[in-house]
Amino acid sequence: MTDINDWKKLADSEVKGKDLTWRTPEGIAIKPLYTAEDATDPGLPGFAPFTRGVKASMYAGRPWTIRQYAGFSTAEESNAFYRRNLAAGQKGLSVAFDLATHRGYDSDHPRVVGDVGKAGVAIDSVEDMKILFDGIPLDQMSVSMTMNGAVIPILAFYIVAGEEQGVGQDQLSGTIQNDILKEFMVRNTYIYPPQPSMRIISDIIGYTSANMPKFNSISISGYHMHEAGATAVQELAFTIADGKEYVQRAMATGLDIDAFAGRLSFFFGIGMNFFMEVSKLRAARHLWFRVMDELGAKDDRSKMLRTHCQTSGVSLQEQDPYNNVIRTTIEAMAATLGGTQSLHTNALDEAIALPTDFSARIARNTQIVLAEETGITNVVDPLGGSYYIEALTSDLVEKAWKIVCEIDAMGGMTKAVATGYPKQAIEEAATAKQARVDRGEDVIVGVNKYRLETADTLETLEVDNAKVRDGQIIRLKATKAARDEAKCQAALTAITEGARGGGNLLALAVDAARQRATLGEISDAMEAVFGRYATQPVPVKGIYGKAYSGDARYALVVEGVEAVAARLGHKPRILIAKMGQDGHDRGANVVASAFTDMGFETISGPLFQTPEETLALALDKDVDAIGASSLAAGHKTLIPELIRLLKEAGRGDIKVFAGGVIPPQDYDYLRKAGVIGIYGPGSNIVECAADILRLMGHNMPPTDEAEAAE
């Protein structure tokens, strides 16, 4: 009979003393072999603490719900897309809204010229919502809506659209995201400051608990933390802590925990560390049971963590894009083996654009094949009992719980967010991840290893932003012309008074929606009391440079920065600009962090700038170059406008480069507009810096990355 010591001797002889232990970004030491001694008893599915699943039968009784997160352009086009997907086997709708809608602006607002209909569907009023769900019976279809900032008007429009379809509120089923705390950490589609935002959440929980028994009043999201670069431990800890805060706030209003907790749901991102992601979902259920038990929940349903999952968007790559089908399949398998209740699978082209019908069909069919052909649905928790899975689950629980306790000691998640601690921790993890990728320590096939000599070009979906905006403005005018203006204004005044104190804001917004108040008007009615929140990005320092200590190429770039500084009489000064209403700032912050470590003087502009505001900041700071970060398809509108304004101001010498989610088909358009360098997903930041130095006149030898950008 062999034992562990025999194995160690044999393994050591095979690898000649090499240490096979792998330390994950979470700080977990992964051994090359796990045995029964490493595993703990996880219990049974359907029983506390629900580590193995919230139902005893799990998928053997009912498979997960197949959802596709989608929405683009107009309500009419999105409705047609939904109908096609439902006919092809999709079981639930997940609605993506455009950034103007997220930020509480009507489509005719001057700040959103480049955002309307991009990266989601434009919704300005009940009329748009009715069109969005035309022919889709809301008493039969579960609808998930990703909305946080403008959650009050959007949910009000959905309720009234149901009423006018003949569906009562008690028949509506689905989920509204309504998770504002993570917006202040990573996604940034907030409108109001944290405290009034928390009041909005409590009002929604209270209203839905009383009127919408089938509807989930909040989806507590770790997904956006995952996409912003959080480790699995950070995603777990901050998401669970967010959920705990929401429950405590609802209880503070007098709500009984068991009256609403059963309608809370969660949302996690699923990345490429397969076993880590399986274990993460199991650990999340264990942690949530512990939190709810400590808060005094009695009903087991209140202690069950039910979750939707989405495969990672940040793992998708522009280079060798058909590899993305493989990545999404692996991530979808991790989600299902981890026990998700519903799932969205990303399309292969979503690294650079909205999905086409072709790519969306592959993404949807990935789930159908998993459900119908693999046998995954035949066994409850098929990986349960794996020594590795059980040990990894326990490690995640322990590490995440330590952070939850630290947040408790700070006074809860709202106070923790106010200190900036969660945001900084995630940005440090994201910057460290980028450094590992750029150094080739974390392999991404087709990006930093096994690169194609000739890149594949995908046909991508493009939305005519100007056409969509013009159409929305026409409908807005028609809606306002047809309404009873006095009744509408009275309903809006009632919202403002309700924001000052007293009255449920969602109930007041439903009244206003019935009177055809617009999304912007309802948002403004609350903003009159709450104000509009804004923050200044402060990228982390020292993380990227530390990872490159002793690297010859990095040292060469640093020398180049110093040489340019000597010629200019100051450090090369670069403004990292985020124009438009997209708040995803991972890329901008990582670039700012890395460039600062390399010796550039880097200025991070505020989020949500207009080209005019970016110009003013660039002139005030006397910058040498502007890096425009674009993740939401506004690059063809906003960046050329900035360049035009620079020339008008007599500062055409300020060089403009662009990075982010930009389809290669748009590169020539941007170059003709005056963009000097374009760096898409997967670009190596050190080589981008080298290229920018060359474009600034420094004799830096060109690299493969630079040549690819030409």
CSV table of N, CA and C in Angstrom, one decimal, residues 553 556-557 679 686-695 698-710:
chain,number,residue,atom,x,y,z
A,553,ARG,N,13.9,45.4,-21.1
A,553,ARG,CA,13.0,46.2,-22.0
A,553,ARG,C,12.3,47.3,-21.3
A,556,LEU,N,14.7,50.1,-20.7
A,556,LEU,CA,15.0,50.8,-21.9
A,556,LEU,C,13.9,51.9,-22.1
A,557,VAL,N,12.6,51.5,-21.7
A,557,VAL,CA,11.5,52.5,-21.8
A,557,VAL,C,11.7,53.6,-20.8
A,679,TYR,N,-4.4,51.3,-29.5
A,679,TYR,CA,-3.9,50.1,-28.8
A,679,TYR,C,-5.2,49.4,-28.2
A,686,VAL,N,4.0,48.1,-21.8
A,686,VAL,CA,5.4,48.5,-22.0
A,686,VAL,C,5.7,48.9,-23.4
A,687,GLU,N,5.2,48.0,-24.4
A,687,GLU,CA,5.4,48.3,-25.8
A,687,GLU,C,4.6,49.5,-26.3
A,688,CYS,N,3.4,49.6,-25.7
A,688,CYS,CA,2.6,50.8,-26.0
A,688,CYS,C,3.4,52.1,-25.6
A,689,ALA,N,4.0,52.1,-24.4
A,689,ALA,CA,4.8,53.2,-24.0
A,689,ALA,C,6.0,53.5,-24.9
A,690,ALA,N,6.6,52.4,-25.3
A,690,ALA,CA,7.8,52.6,-26.2
A,690,ALA,C,7.3,53.2,-27.5
A,691,ASP,N,6.1,52.8,-28.0
A,691,ASP,CA,5.6,53.3,-29.3
A,691,ASP,C,5.3,54.8,-29.1
A,692,ILE,N,4.7,55.1,-28.0
A,692,ILE,CA,4.3,56.5,-27.8
A,692,ILE,C,5.5,57.4,-27.7
A,693,LEU,N,6.6,56.9,-27.0
A,693,LEU,CA,7.9,57.7,-27.0
A,693,LEU,C,8.4,57.9,-28.4
A,694,ARG,N,8.3,56.9,-29.3
A,694,ARG,CA,8.7,57.0,-30.7
A,694,ARG,C,7.9,58.1,-31.4
A,695,LEU,N,6.6,58.0,-31.2
A,695,LEU,CA,5.7,59.0,-31.8
A,695,LEU,C,5.9,60.4,-31.3
A,698,HIS,N,11.2,60.4,-29.9
A,698,HIS,CA,12.3,59.7,-29.3
A,698,HIS,C,12.7,58.6,-30.2
A,699,ASN,N,14.0,58.4,-30.4
A,699,ASN,CA,14.6,57.3,-31.3
A,699,ASN,C,14.5,56.0,-30.6
A,700,MET,N,13.2,55.5,-30.4
A,700,MET,CA,13.0,54.2,-29.7
A,700,MET,C,12.9,53.2,-30.8
A,701,PRO,N,13.6,52.1,-30.7
A,701,PRO,CA,13.4,51.0,-31.8
A,701,PRO,C,12.0,50.5,-31.8
A,702,PRO,N,11.4,50.4,-33.0
A,702,PRO,CA,10.1,49.9,-33.1
A,702,PRO,C,10.0,48.4,-32.6
A,703,THR,N,8.8,48.1,-32.2
A,703,THR,CA,8.6,46.7,-31.7
A,703,THR,C,7.5,46.1,-32.5
A,704,ASP,N,7.2,44.8,-32.3
A,704,ASP,CA,6.1,44.1,-32.9
A,704,ASP,C,4.8,44.8,-32.6
A,705,GLU,N,4.7,45.2,-31.3
A,705,GLU,CA,3.5,45.8,-30.9
A,705,GLU,C,3.2,47.1,-31.6
A,706,ALA,N,4.3,47.9,-31.7
A,706,ALA,CA,4.2,49.2,-32.4
A,706,ALA,C,3.9,49.0,-33.9
A,707,GLU,N,4.5,48.0,-34.5
A,707,GLU,CA,4.2,47.8,-35.9
A,707,GLU,C,2.8,47.4,-36.1
A,708,ALA,N,2.2,46.6,-35.2
A,708,ALA,CA,0.8,46.2,-35.2
A,708,ALA,C,-0.1,47.4,-35.1
A,709,ALA,N,0.3,48.4,-34.4
A,709,ALA,CA,-0.5,49.5,-34.2
A,709,ALA,C,-0.5,50.5,-35.4
A,710,GLU,N,0.5,50.3,-36.3
A,710,GLU,CA,0.7,51.2,-37.4
A,710,GLU,C,-0.4,50.9,-38.5
